[in-house]
Coordinates of C-alpha atoms in Angstrom, one line a residue:
M1499 CA 132.5 132.1 159.8
T1500 CA 134.4 135.7 158.2
T1501 CA 131.6 138.4 157.8
A1502 CA 132.0 140.8 154.6
Q1503 CA 131.8 144.8 155.0
D1504 CA 128.4 144.1 153.3
G1505 CA 127.1 141.3 156.2
T1506 CA 127.0 138.2 154.3
A1507 CA 128.5 135.6 156.2
I1508 CA 131.4 134.5 154.2
P1509 CA 132.4 130.1 154.8
D1510 CA 136.2 129.9 156.3
W1511 CA 136.5 127.3 153.6
W1512 CA 136.3 130.2 150.4
I1513 CA 139.5 130.9 148.7
Y1514 CA 137.7 132.1 145.5
R1515 CA 135.5 134.8 146.6
S1516 CA 134.4 136.7 143.9
T1517 CA 135.8 140.0 145.2
G1518 CA 137.1 141.4 142.2
T1519 CA 139.8 142.7 144.2
S1520 CA 143.5 140.6 144.3
H1521 CA 144.7 138.8 147.5
D1522 CA 146.7 136.1 149.2
G1523 CA 143.8 134.3 149.8
I1524 CA 145.5 130.6 147.5
R1525 CA 148.9 131.3 150.1
G1526 CA 145.9 129.4 152.5
L1527 CA 145.0 126.8 150.2
P1528 CA 145.0 123.8 152.5
D1529 CA 147.2 120.6 150.9
A1530 CA 145.9 118.7 148.7
P1531 CA 144.3 115.3 149.2
P1532 CA 146.5 112.5 148.9
W1533 CA 145.6 111.0 146.0
R1534 CA 146.2 114.0 143.8
S1535 CA 149.3 114.7 145.5
F1536 CA 151.7 115.3 142.8
R1537 CA 154.7 116.2 144.9
R1538 CA 157.6 113.8 144.4
D1539 CA 161.7 113.8 146.6
D1540 CA 163.1 111.9 144.0
R1541 CA 162.0 115.2 141.3
A1542 CA 164.5 118.4 141.0
R1543 CA 162.1 121.5 141.0
A1544 CA 162.3 124.0 137.8
E1545 CA 163.7 127.4 139.1
L1546 CA 160.5 129.5 138.1
P1547 CA 160.9 132.7 138.0
A1548 CA 156.7 133.6 139.6
P1549 CA 154.8 134.7 136.7
P1550 CA 153.4 138.0 135.6
E1551 CA 150.3 140.1 137.3
M1552 CA 147.5 139.3 135.5
A1553 CA 146.7 142.7 135.2
E1554 CA 150.5 144.0 133.9
A1555 CA 150.6 141.5 131.4
M1556 CA 147.2 142.4 129.8
A1557 CA 148.0 145.6 130.2
A1558 CA 151.0 144.9 127.6
R1559 CA 148.8 143.7 125.3
K1560 CA 146.1 146.1 125.3
L1561 CA 143.2 143.9 126.0
G1562 CA 140.5 144.7 127.9
R1563 CA 140.7 141.0 130.3
A1564 CA 142.2 142.3 133.5
H1565 CA 138.6 145.3 134.1
Q1566 CA 136.7 141.7 132.5
A1567 CA 137.9 139.3 135.2
S1568 CA 137.5 142.6 138.1
A1569 CA 134.0 143.5 137.3
Y1570 CA 132.6 139.4 136.6
Q1571 CA 129.5 138.7 138.9
A1572 CA 129.9 136.0 140.3
D1573 CA 126.5 133.8 141.9
E1574 CA 126.8 132.0 145.4
K1575 CA 127.0 128.2 143.1
E1576 CA 129.8 129.2 141.2
I1577 CA 132.2 129.7 143.3
H1578 CA 131.1 127.1 145.7
L1579 CA 132.9 124.3 142.3
V1580 CA 135.7 127.0 142.0
N1581 CA 136.6 126.9 145.4
M1582 CA 136.1 122.3 145.2
A1583 CA 137.5 122.3 142.2
L1584 CA 140.7 124.3 144.2
H1585 CA 140.6 122.4 147.0
L1586 CA 140.0 119.0 145.3
R1587 CA 142.0 119.7 142.7
R1588 CA 140.1 118.1 139.7
P1589 CA 139.4 120.2 137.2
L1590 CA 135.6 122.2 136.5
L1591 CA 133.5 121.5 133.4
V1592 CA 131.1 125.2 133.0
T1593 CA 128.8 124.0 130.8
G1594 CA 126.3 127.3 129.6
P1595 CA 124.6 128.9 126.8
P1596 CA 126.7 130.9 125.1
G1597 CA 127.7 134.3 126.7
V1598 CA 127.2 133.4 130.0
G1599 CA 130.7 133.9 130.9
K1600 CA 131.4 131.0 131.1
S1601 CA 135.3 132.1 130.5
T1602 CA 135.9 135.7 131.7
L1603 CA 134.9 132.3 135.4
A1604 CA 138.7 131.8 134.6
Y1605 CA 140.6 135.3 134.2
S1606 CA 138.1 136.0 137.3
V1607 CA 140.0 133.5 139.6
A1608 CA 143.7 134.7 138.2
H1609 CA 143.2 137.7 138.6
E1610 CA 141.3 138.1 142.3
L1611 CA 144.0 134.9 143.4
R1612 CA 147.4 136.3 141.7
L1613 CA 147.8 133.0 139.7
G1614 CA 149.3 135.3 137.7
P1615 CA 148.1 135.4 133.3
V1616 CA 145.4 132.5 132.3
L1617 CA 146.9 129.8 129.7
H1618 CA 144.7 129.9 126.8
W1619 CA 144.3 126.1 124.3
P1620 CA 140.6 127.2 122.2
I1621 CA 140.0 124.3 121.5
T1622 CA 138.7 123.0 117.4
S1623 CA 138.1 120.3 115.8
R1624 CA 141.8 120.2 115.0
S1625 CA 143.4 120.5 117.9
T1626 CA 145.3 117.3 120.1
L1627 CA 146.5 115.8 122.9
R1628 CA 149.4 117.5 121.1
E1629 CA 148.9 120.8 120.4
G1630 CA 148.0 121.7 123.8
Q1631 CA 151.9 120.0 125.6
Y1632 CA 154.7 121.5 123.4
H1633 CA 155.0 122.2 119.8
Y1634 CA 158.4 121.4 118.0
D1635 CA 159.3 123.6 114.9
A1636 CA 161.4 120.8 113.4
I1637 CA 161.0 122.2 110.8
G1638 CA 162.6 125.4 111.2
R1639 CA 165.4 123.6 113.4
L1640 CA 166.7 122.1 109.9
Q1641 CA 166.4 125.5 108.0
D1642 CA 168.7 127.0 110.1
T1643 CA 171.5 123.9 110.6
G1644 CA 171.9 124.7 106.6
L1645 CA 172.3 128.2 107.3
R1646 CA 175.6 127.1 109.2
P1647 CA 178.9 128.1 107.8
A1648 CA 180.5 123.5 107.5
D1649 CA 183.5 123.2 109.7
T1650 CA 187.3 123.8 108.4
D1651 CA 187.0 119.9 107.4
G1652 CA 184.7 120.5 104.9
R1653 CA 181.9 118.4 107.2
A1654 CA 178.6 119.1 107.6
A1655 CA 177.5 121.6 110.4
A1656 CA 175.9 119.4 113.6
A1657 CA 171.7 120.9 113.9
P1658 CA 171.2 123.7 116.9
G1659 CA 170.5 122.2 120.0
I1660 CA 166.3 120.9 120.3
G1661 CA 165.6 123.7 122.9
P1662 CA 164.7 126.7 120.6
Y1663 CA 162.6 125.1 119.2
L1664 CA 160.5 123.8 121.1
R1665 CA 157.5 125.6 122.9
L1666 CA 155.1 124.0 125.5
G1667 CA 151.8 124.3 125.2
P1668 CA 149.2 125.9 127.3
L1669 CA 149.3 122.8 129.0
G1670 CA 152.2 122.1 129.3
T1671 CA 152.7 125.2 130.7
A1672 CA 150.2 125.0 133.8
L1673 CA 151.5 121.9 134.2
L1674 CA 155.6 122.4 135.4
P1675 CA 156.0 123.3 139.1
W1676 CA 154.7 126.4 139.8
D1677 CA 155.1 127.8 143.5
R1678 CA 151.0 127.9 143.2
P1679 CA 148.7 126.5 141.1
R1680 CA 148.5 128.9 136.7
V1681 CA 144.6 128.6 135.9
L1682 CA 144.2 126.8 132.3
L1683 CA 141.1 127.9 130.3
V1684 CA 141.2 124.9 127.7
D1685 CA 138.5 126.9 125.9
E1686 CA 135.0 124.9 124.0
I1687 CA 135.6 121.3 124.5
D1688 CA 133.0 120.0 123.0
K1689 CA 134.1 121.3 119.8
A1690 CA 137.0 119.2 120.1
D1691 CA 137.5 115.6 118.5
L1692 CA 135.4 113.1 120.2
D1693 CA 139.4 111.5 121.5
L1694 CA 140.7 114.5 122.8
P1695 CA 138.4 114.3 126.3
N1696 CA 139.9 110.6 126.2
D1697 CA 143.3 112.0 125.5
L1698 CA 144.1 114.8 128.5
L1699 CA 142.6 111.7 131.3
T1700 CA 145.7 110.4 131.4
V1701 CA 147.6 113.4 131.9
F1702 CA 144.9 114.8 134.5
E1703 CA 145.4 111.5 136.4
E1704 CA 149.3 111.3 135.8
G1705 CA 149.7 115.2 136.1
E1706 CA 153.0 114.6 134.1
F1707 CA 154.0 113.6 130.6
V1708 CA 157.2 113.0 128.9
I1709 CA 158.7 114.8 125.8
P1710 CA 160.0 112.3 123.0
E1711 CA 162.3 114.6 121.4
L1712 CA 163.6 115.8 124.7
G1713 CA 163.1 112.0 126.6
R1714 CA 165.3 110.2 124.3
L1715 CA 169.0 112.7 124.4
D1716 CA 171.3 112.0 126.6
E1717 CA 171.4 116.1 128.4
E1718 CA 170.2 116.0 132.0
G1719 CA 168.7 119.1 131.0
T1720 CA 166.9 121.5 128.4
R1721 CA 165.8 125.1 128.1
V1722 CA 162.8 125.4 126.3
M1723 CA 159.9 128.3 125.9
T1724 CA 157.1 128.0 127.7
A1725 CA 153.8 129.4 126.2
D1726 CA 154.0 133.0 128.8
D1727 CA 154.9 135.9 127.2
K1728 CA 159.4 135.4 127.3
G1729 CA 158.9 132.1 129.2
W1730 CA 161.7 130.1 129.6
T1731 CA 162.2 126.9 132.1
T1732 CA 164.5 123.9 132.2
L1733 CA 163.3 120.2 132.1
H1734 CA 165.4 117.8 132.6
R1735 CA 165.1 114.4 130.8
G1736 CA 161.9 115.7 128.6
R1737 CA 159.4 115.0 132.4
V1738 CA 157.4 117.8 132.5
G1739 CA 155.4 116.9 136.0
C1740 CA 153.6 119.6 138.1
D1741 CA 154.1 120.0 141.6
E1742 CA 150.6 121.6 142.7
F1743 CA 147.3 120.4 139.6
P1744 CA 146.8 123.4 138.0
L1745 CA 142.6 124.8 138.0
V1746 CA 141.4 123.4 135.0
I1747 CA 138.6 124.8 134.1
L1748 CA 137.4 123.6 130.7
T1749 CA 134.3 125.4 128.9
S1750 CA 131.6 123.6 126.8
N1751 CA 128.4 124.7 125.0
E1752 CA 126.6 121.7 125.1
E1753 CA 127.0 121.1 121.9
R1754 CA 128.2 117.3 122.8
E1755 CA 128.0 114.5 125.1
F1756 CA 131.3 112.8 127.7
P1757 CA 132.4 110.0 127.8
P1758 CA 131.3 108.9 131.7
A1759 CA 134.9 108.5 132.4
F1760 CA 135.7 112.3 131.6
L1761 CA 132.7 113.4 134.1
R1762 CA 133.8 111.9 136.4
R1763 CA 137.0 112.5 136.6
C1764 CA 135.5 116.3 137.2
L1765 CA 132.9 119.5 138.6
R1766 CA 130.9 120.1 136.4
L1767 CA 128.8 123.9 137.2
E1768 CA 126.0 124.8 134.7
I1769 CA 126.0 128.8 134.2
P1770 CA 122.7 129.5 132.9
R1771 CA 121.3 132.9 132.0
P1772 CA 120.7 135.5 134.2
G1773 CA 118.0 137.1 136.2
P1774 CA 117.5 140.4 135.9
A1775 CA 119.3 140.5 139.5
K1776 CA 122.5 139.4 138.5
L1777 CA 122.4 141.1 135.5
A1778 CA 121.7 144.1 137.4
R1779 CA 125.1 143.5 139.3
M1780 CA 126.6 142.9 135.9
V1781 CA 125.4 146.3 134.7
A1782 CA 127.0 148.4 137.6
A1783 CA 130.6 146.7 137.7
H1784 CA 131.4 147.4 133.7
L1785 CA 130.2 150.0 133.3
T1786 CA 130.5 153.0 136.0
G1787 CA 131.4 157.4 135.4
P1788 CA 131.2 158.6 132.4
A1789 CA 130.4 155.6 131.4
A1790 CA 127.7 154.5 133.7
V1791 CA 123.6 155.0 132.6
P1792 CA 121.1 156.2 133.5
A1793 CA 118.5 154.8 136.2
G1794 CA 115.2 154.5 133.8
V1795 CA 116.7 153.8 130.7
R1796 CA 119.5 151.0 132.7
E1797 CA 115.4 148.9 133.5
Q1798 CA 114.3 150.0 130.7
L1799 CA 117.2 147.8 128.2
I1800 CA 116.9 144.9 130.9
A1801 CA 114.5 144.7 130.8
R1802 CA 113.3 144.1 127.3
F1803 CA 117.4 142.2 127.1
L1804 CA 115.6 140.4 129.0
A1805 CA 112.1 139.8 127.6
K1806 CA 113.5 139.2 123.6
Q1807 CA 115.4 135.8 125.4
Q1808 CA 112.3 134.9 127.9
E1809 CA 108.7 135.5 125.8
E1810 CA 110.5 135.7 122.5
G1811 CA 113.5 133.2 122.8
T1812 CA 116.1 134.8 120.8
N1813 CA 119.7 133.6 122.4
L1814 CA 121.6 137.0 123.5
A1815 CA 125.4 137.7 125.7
N1816 CA 126.0 138.8 128.0
D1817 CA 128.3 141.6 126.6
Q1818 CA 125.1 141.6 123.9
L1819 CA 123.8 143.5 126.3
L1820 CA 126.4 145.8 128.1
N1821 CA 126.8 147.1 124.3
A1822 CA 123.6 148.7 124.2
L1823 CA 123.3 149.7 127.7
L1824 CA 126.6 152.1 125.9
M1825 CA 125.5 153.3 122.7
A1826 CA 121.6 154.5 125.3
A1827 CA 124.2 156.3 127.2
H1828 CA 125.4 158.3 124.0
G1829 CA 121.4 159.1 123.2
L1830 CA 120.7 156.2 121.0
W1831 CA 117.0 154.9 122.6
E1832 CA 115.5 158.9 123.4
D1833 CA 113.6 158.4 120.5
D1834 CA 111.8 155.0 118.4
S1835 CA 114.2 155.9 116.4
G1836 CA 117.2 154.9 118.0
R1837 CA 115.6 152.4 120.4
Q1838 CA 115.5 149.9 117.2
L1839 CA 118.4 150.8 116.4
V1840 CA 119.1 149.2 119.6
D1841 CA 116.9 146.2 119.3
R1842 CA 117.0 145.4 115.8
H1843 CA 121.4 145.3 115.5
L1844 CA 122.5 145.3 119.5
L1845 CA 120.2 143.0 120.9
R1846 CA 119.6 140.7 117.5
S1847 CA 119.9 137.0 117.7
L1848 CA 123.3 135.1 118.2
E1849 CA 122.3 132.8 116.2
E1850 CA 120.8 135.1 113.4
S1851 CA 122.3 135.5 110.6

């Protein structure tokens, strides 16, 4: 056990601690269990540059994900399960109501452990395994072939190489041989076709797959794009395979059940609606400085938020409370008219049409 600044005991086996501060604790992650080790001596390592830090990548995209990641307030159970998934190299299936922070947990881990930008794969009813693995722009390649001039003998131009027309998806990029695990967020897996969870099982168990369009070529290496901005890598005989299994976080709003075989291969974490203590920590982490809210207003709005959820059965997301508090800081909680606006519009049920 080690001790945090506030005197809290921290288990030595924790790599992720939900401190909001980036560190190199991932270097202390023990080797994978023998049954989850994917290193192969006969496979050439891809010479991949380290992915950019998440904060820099998010700032470049003008998104608030970096702030959300550093301000995320994980409970002890969440921290336990994330660390178990890291040690055991197993996917983590995170369930719970909409808006409780399931997706943000992935960004929090990536930010704190310096694992690079989160590889985000949003799932719809049309999503397929191949979509996560790679995309081949065959039409674009055919069009570019037609634009090439014929040779001096009048023969049609040869097709350009396949590499620039092939891009790895979030899953394919996560399974490259990085020197530290990447974070793959498979968002809302419960929206998928019935076959997708089963299709993922083989990839999760093998830690690799082959791209047929490259596997049939008589080429030792092909340079292709990755899901990272301006990212490239070289694949050998079309094989994509990890050295360190990525941290796979799958989120679900519990809209469907999953096959037992799929559940058996995942660790499962349920994030319930937060109570008053967690909400207070979340507000303190997000609304600081000029955005800080007077204590009395903060307590009133947290109490109202919880009452609407618990007593009235209203389905609310955590960020709705933050929105209400931010507007309250601008004076919209000072009279009955303003309070009604906040209550009616900012704390409106997610299920209300």
